């Protein structure tokens, strides 16, 4: 069959204006369809529309918008939050670390999850402690963006767990817990793997890990790292083999407390940092950050907390360092206190210290129980 191609011999008529779309048609569009249309706009154009109305501003936090634009951003997310929980509240307060402001909306959680303690987070995965209607014998792993969840039964019952730590991968996650088991004389490490949907039990470690139950294990280079009580040392648990090992690197002298955090580029964490106090007789005269240099097998000091900030932080925790914990969030080392509603954070790239502003809607009667988490939207995290 021959294909006939007709030439363009017509004369172009004068341009006629395109009639505006009837506003009633826009008003009748389903919310899901309107959201999908708006999310097709270029990111720069979309951001310029945020000041148009509250609805456009809220769309930037929708799962559809996040899934479209975060996949094209390799090193940073368009949205990231710090979550603040408190036992006297059923809502989580959110601080937007991209726009540097407190958000007025809450997490879209079901009613029973609002009353369930949040234990750990990893990207957009949330780990809650006890699931209702399960005899309090299960964890719940919840993906806030996809609104999907999975119940993870305890490996044994009763299960007195400690240091629950959630680790997210591109194709799943792992959940670590330390438990004394059914016999108080034995300590075990339990690891749940979402890919096999099974728990594996390993031998525990005889030394007491950390002096703060608020601090989790820090994932670095395929292992979870913990600081022990005095005499201080750093131990790691290999998630692949289940072996424990003491890190053969000397710690700085005159430490009063030690906290670990890991962050940076790559799935394995990038760098391992240590935050701690220096002083005598259990009183910190200064607080510093060190970075692990594995090649030279030493901790290198990278920054000290400014004197006035150090004094304030020491006073708000009353030098009771078991209330201190820290974590990594989008290039920041966040240092928190269980008894104080503010966060002291260090921007690693800029080498600057800052205080996170206190939430204006925070009730003054809240004096203890402040627990912070990192939340970074990522639809690649599966439950």
XYZ file of C-alpha atoms in Angstrom:
383
model
C 0.000 0.000 0.000
C 1.396 3.350 -0.973
C 1.310 6.055 1.591
C 0.145 9.328 0.205
C 1.494 12.434 1.869
C -0.511 15.526 1.271
C 1.260 18.855 1.181
C 0.240 21.728 3.396
C -1.347 23.981 0.791
C -3.936 25.709 2.915
C -3.695 29.350 3.774
C -3.234 30.119 7.482
C -6.204 31.950 8.851
C -5.811 34.749 11.365
C -5.319 33.481 14.920
C -8.503 33.285 16.868
C -8.461 33.496 20.647
C -9.062 30.248 22.499
C -12.134 30.544 24.708
C -11.511 30.281 28.433
C -12.486 27.049 30.093
C -15.725 27.319 31.989
C -14.958 27.677 35.704
C -17.838 25.348 36.492
C -15.952 22.527 34.790
C -12.941 23.052 37.102
C -15.246 23.151 40.093
C -16.783 19.807 39.145
C -13.481 17.980 38.661
C -12.787 15.306 41.311
C -10.096 16.302 43.795
C -7.898 13.364 42.755
C -8.014 14.391 39.066
C -7.325 18.050 39.825
C -4.393 17.061 42.007
C -2.988 14.861 39.245
C -3.246 17.699 36.694
C -1.539 20.229 38.958
C 1.258 17.816 39.828
C 2.207 17.683 36.146
C 3.361 21.291 36.317
C 7.125 21.915 36.415
C 8.455 22.095 39.966
C 9.485 25.767 39.661
C 6.041 26.769 38.358
C 4.269 24.753 41.023
C 6.259 26.319 43.858
C 5.414 29.805 42.602
C 1.715 28.952 42.907
C 1.890 28.033 46.579
C 0.925 31.539 47.683
C -2.232 31.476 45.533
C -4.366 29.565 48.019
C -4.154 27.152 50.925
C -5.122 24.240 48.701
C -2.163 24.733 46.356
C 0.160 25.054 49.346
C -1.116 21.787 50.818
C -0.571 19.897 47.540
C 3.197 20.001 47.988
C 2.762 17.526 50.841
C 0.491 15.134 48.947
C 1.817 11.593 48.245
C 1.278 12.078 44.501
C 3.361 15.248 44.327
C 6.076 13.775 46.550
C 6.295 10.574 44.519
C 6.621 12.535 41.259
C 9.302 14.963 42.349
C 11.367 13.126 44.962
C 12.361 10.435 42.445
C 14.122 13.114 40.392
C 15.970 14.506 43.387
C 18.852 12.185 44.158
C 20.570 13.967 47.028
C 17.733 15.721 48.820
C 14.009 15.507 49.316
C 11.461 18.179 48.470
C 9.909 17.594 51.904
C 11.396 16.518 55.190
C 10.095 16.891 58.706
C 11.006 16.544 62.337
C 8.197 14.868 64.264
C 7.616 15.760 67.894
C 5.601 13.337 70.009
C 4.485 13.690 73.603
C 2.562 11.271 75.845
C -0.021 13.974 76.650
C -0.949 14.470 72.992
C -2.561 12.285 70.332
C -1.099 14.448 67.541
C 2.421 14.748 66.200
C 3.808 18.244 65.764
C 5.719 18.683 62.500
C 8.583 21.032 61.727
C 9.321 21.476 58.004
C 13.115 21.509 57.648
C 12.904 22.568 53.979
C 10.744 25.652 54.553
C 11.999 26.115 58.148
C 8.569 26.487 59.669
C 6.107 24.621 61.856
C 3.238 23.009 59.987
C -0.346 23.383 61.145
C -1.566 19.994 59.891
C -1.084 16.662 61.641
C -0.163 13.215 60.457
C -3.084 11.405 58.796
C -3.098 8.496 61.236
C -6.025 6.344 62.231
C -7.480 6.871 65.674
C -5.912 3.817 67.324
C -2.423 4.721 66.053
C -2.743 8.153 67.651
C -2.777 6.441 71.036
C 0.035 4.007 70.235
C 3.632 4.984 71.127
C 5.925 5.651 68.182
C 9.210 3.771 68.658
C 11.328 4.351 65.590
C 11.304 5.869 62.095
C 13.253 5.246 58.894
C 12.576 7.498 55.887
C 8.735 7.443 55.755
C 8.301 4.201 57.716
C 6.926 4.457 61.247
C 7.251 1.685 63.827
C 4.620 1.599 66.565
C 4.946 -0.509 69.681
C 1.765 -2.435 70.462
C -1.070 -3.044 68.041
C -4.619 -3.067 69.483
C -6.584 -6.304 69.147
C -3.349 -8.318 69.117
C -2.942 -8.828 72.882
C -0.214 -6.172 72.760
C 2.080 -8.721 71.148
C 3.016 -7.100 67.854
C 4.696 -4.133 66.225
C 3.069 -2.180 63.413
C 5.184 -0.914 60.498
C 3.328 1.860 58.707
C 4.145 3.691 55.463
C 2.566 7.099 55.830
C 2.697 7.956 52.127
C 1.272 4.776 50.636
C -1.026 4.283 53.670
C 0.065 0.653 53.821
C 0.991 -1.265 56.949
C 2.153 -4.618 58.222
C 1.725 -6.249 61.609
C 4.909 -7.870 62.915
C 4.219 -10.377 65.676
C 6.654 -10.496 68.569
C 9.159 -13.359 68.255
C 8.115 -14.632 71.675
C 5.713 -13.772 74.441
C 6.204 -12.040 76.782
C 8.706 -9.885 74.894
C 10.482 -7.206 76.944
C 12.276 -5.377 74.150
C 14.840 -2.572 74.294
C 16.524 -0.285 71.758
C 14.049 -0.907 68.887
C 15.688 0.337 65.692
C 14.143 0.414 62.224
C 16.472 0.274 59.187
C 15.017 0.941 55.726
C 16.419 -0.417 52.488
C 15.341 0.137 48.909
C 13.668 -3.271 48.828
C 12.514 -3.629 52.414
C 13.506 -3.012 56.006
C 14.854 -4.643 59.144
C 13.787 -4.194 62.747
C 16.311 -4.728 65.545
C 15.440 -5.303 69.209
C 17.424 -6.345 72.242
C 15.634 -8.522 74.778
C 16.389 -10.484 77.900
C 14.191 -13.272 76.535
C 12.154 -15.636 78.669
C 15.108 -16.077 80.996
C 16.472 -12.935 82.666
C 19.971 -14.409 82.725
C 20.267 -14.439 78.942
C 20.311 -11.508 76.531
C 19.407 -11.898 72.866
C 19.357 -9.736 69.778
C 16.353 -10.148 67.464
C 16.233 -9.030 63.839
C 13.083 -9.040 61.703
C 13.624 -9.032 57.928
C 10.686 -7.830 55.834
C 11.870 -9.795 52.818
C 11.678 -13.175 54.559
C 9.049 -11.985 57.079
C 10.845 -13.853 59.826
C 12.647 -13.090 63.069
C 16.186 -14.319 63.658
C 17.595 -14.596 67.166
C 21.275 -13.983 67.901
C 23.321 -13.942 71.060
C 23.265 -10.656 72.915
C 26.117 -8.734 74.477
C 27.025 -8.886 78.141
C 27.822 -5.194 78.492
C 25.040 -2.670 79.140
C 24.421 -0.587 76.057
C 24.179 3.136 76.591
C 22.913 5.243 79.467
C 19.805 6.473 77.638
C 16.857 4.340 76.581
C 15.892 7.161 74.177
C 18.939 6.485 71.991
C 18.671 3.893 69.235
C 21.321 1.955 67.407
C 23.007 3.841 64.566
C 23.226 2.125 61.189
C 26.632 2.462 59.566
C 28.440 0.280 57.043
C 26.085 -2.688 57.441
C 26.115 -2.693 61.256
C 24.323 -1.086 64.174
C 26.588 0.867 66.517
C 26.005 1.453 70.229
C 27.865 3.190 73.047
C 28.197 1.313 76.330
C 28.017 2.651 79.837
C 31.211 3.654 81.650
C 33.874 2.685 80.979
C 32.757 3.968 77.586
C 33.310 1.900 74.474
C 31.726 1.550 71.031
C 30.317 -1.812 69.965
C 28.683 -2.875 66.731
C 26.229 -5.566 65.723
C 26.626 -6.918 62.190
C 23.133 -7.225 60.734
C 24.317 -9.785 58.184
C 26.108 -12.210 60.507
C 24.690 -11.365 63.939
C 28.177 -10.960 65.423
C 29.089 -8.397 68.069
C 32.425 -6.588 68.056
C 34.061 -3.866 70.125
C 35.410 -1.034 67.976
C 39.167 -0.953 68.451
C 39.493 2.832 68.394
C 40.495 4.883 71.431
C 37.908 7.343 72.696
C 38.680 10.945 73.745
C 39.663 11.432 77.386
C 37.414 12.795 80.143
C 34.128 11.851 78.473
C 31.018 12.396 80.586
C 28.522 10.909 78.109
C 28.519 9.512 74.562
C 25.899 9.478 71.794
C 26.287 8.194 68.235
C 24.686 9.125 64.946
C 25.356 8.208 61.332
C 24.492 9.968 58.112
C 25.604 11.081 54.701
C 25.361 9.727 51.177
C 24.758 6.101 50.343
C 22.618 3.304 51.735
C 25.217 2.382 54.331
C 25.112 5.695 56.134
C 28.259 7.433 54.895
C 29.880 8.617 58.151
C 29.736 7.796 61.837
C 29.670 10.717 64.262
C 29.956 10.888 68.036
C 28.473 13.618 70.220
C 29.644 13.798 73.794
C 30.588 15.859 76.802
C 34.058 16.595 78.182
C 34.524 17.287 81.891
C 35.219 15.910 85.332
C 33.146 14.370 88.118
C 30.208 13.779 85.781
C 29.834 17.460 84.794
C 30.388 18.477 81.166
C 32.425 21.642 80.702
C 32.166 21.413 76.934
C 30.366 19.362 74.293
C 31.896 18.271 71.007
C 31.317 16.314 67.799
C 33.818 13.766 66.496
C 33.939 11.860 63.234
C 35.279 8.317 62.943
C 38.387 8.018 60.768
C 38.545 4.292 60.067
C 41.785 4.432 58.092
C 43.745 6.099 60.890
C 41.655 4.353 63.556
C 40.819 7.446 65.569
C 38.028 9.882 66.404
C 38.680 13.281 64.853
C 37.171 16.338 66.523
C 35.247 18.410 63.987
C 33.334 20.956 66.077
C 32.555 22.209 69.589
C 29.223 23.491 70.795
C 29.474 27.284 71.302
C 29.871 28.184 74.954
C 26.480 29.866 75.445
C 24.640 27.036 73.691
C 26.563 24.494 75.741
C 25.594 26.231 78.978
C 21.936 26.362 77.980
C 21.839 22.726 76.960
C 23.574 21.657 80.175
C 21.078 23.619 82.242
C 17.941 22.297 80.499
C 18.996 18.687 81.067
C 20.216 19.497 84.613
C 23.411 17.603 83.718
C 21.312 14.428 83.767
C 22.743 13.117 80.521
C 20.581 10.003 80.314
C 17.849 12.279 78.914
C 20.002 13.236 75.903
C 19.713 11.513 72.537
C 20.670 12.463 69.001
C 19.919 11.454 65.419
C 20.740 12.366 61.829
C 18.308 14.290 59.649
C 19.065 15.590 56.135
C 22.595 16.824 56.763
C 21.924 17.801 60.384
C 23.007 16.257 63.665
C 20.039 16.835 65.975
C 20.717 16.805 69.721
C 17.597 16.506 71.866
C 16.616 16.270 75.512
C 13.662 14.252 76.762
C 12.767 17.068 79.176
C 13.079 20.038 76.786
C 10.927 21.027 73.759
C 13.745 22.537 71.683
C 16.372 20.912 69.472
C 20.017 21.893 69.167
C 21.252 20.965 65.709
C 24.480 21.161 63.765
C 24.537 21.595 59.971
C 27.476 19.471 58.910
C 27.903 21.078 55.483
C 27.882 24.648 56.818
C 29.570 23.860 60.151
C 27.020 25.992 62.025
C 24.976 25.490 65.201
C 21.318 26.467 65.578
C 18.350 26.163 67.918
C 15.122 24.879 66.439
C 12.388 27.390 67.363
C 9.883 26.120 69.873
C 6.469 25.269 68.454
C 4.107 28.225 69.127
C 1.159 25.881 69.718
C 2.997 23.789 72.311
C 1.148 23.792 75.664
C 3.193 25.291 78.488
C 2.153 22.486 80.845
C 4.236 19.958 78.907
C 7.446 19.585 80.871
C 8.703 16.074 80.092
C 8.317 13.390 77.478
C 9.514 15.170 74.339
C 10.529 12.633 71.712
C 11.763 13.694 68.277
C 11.951 11.632 65.079
C 13.150 12.158 61.522
C 10.574 11.780 58.754
C 11.687 11.944 55.111
C 9.095 11.028 52.419
C 10.280 8.157 50.252
C 7.847 5.903 48.404
C 10.662 3.432 47.714
C 10.334 2.179 51.296
C 8.064 -0.881 51.336
C 6.255 -2.458 54.237
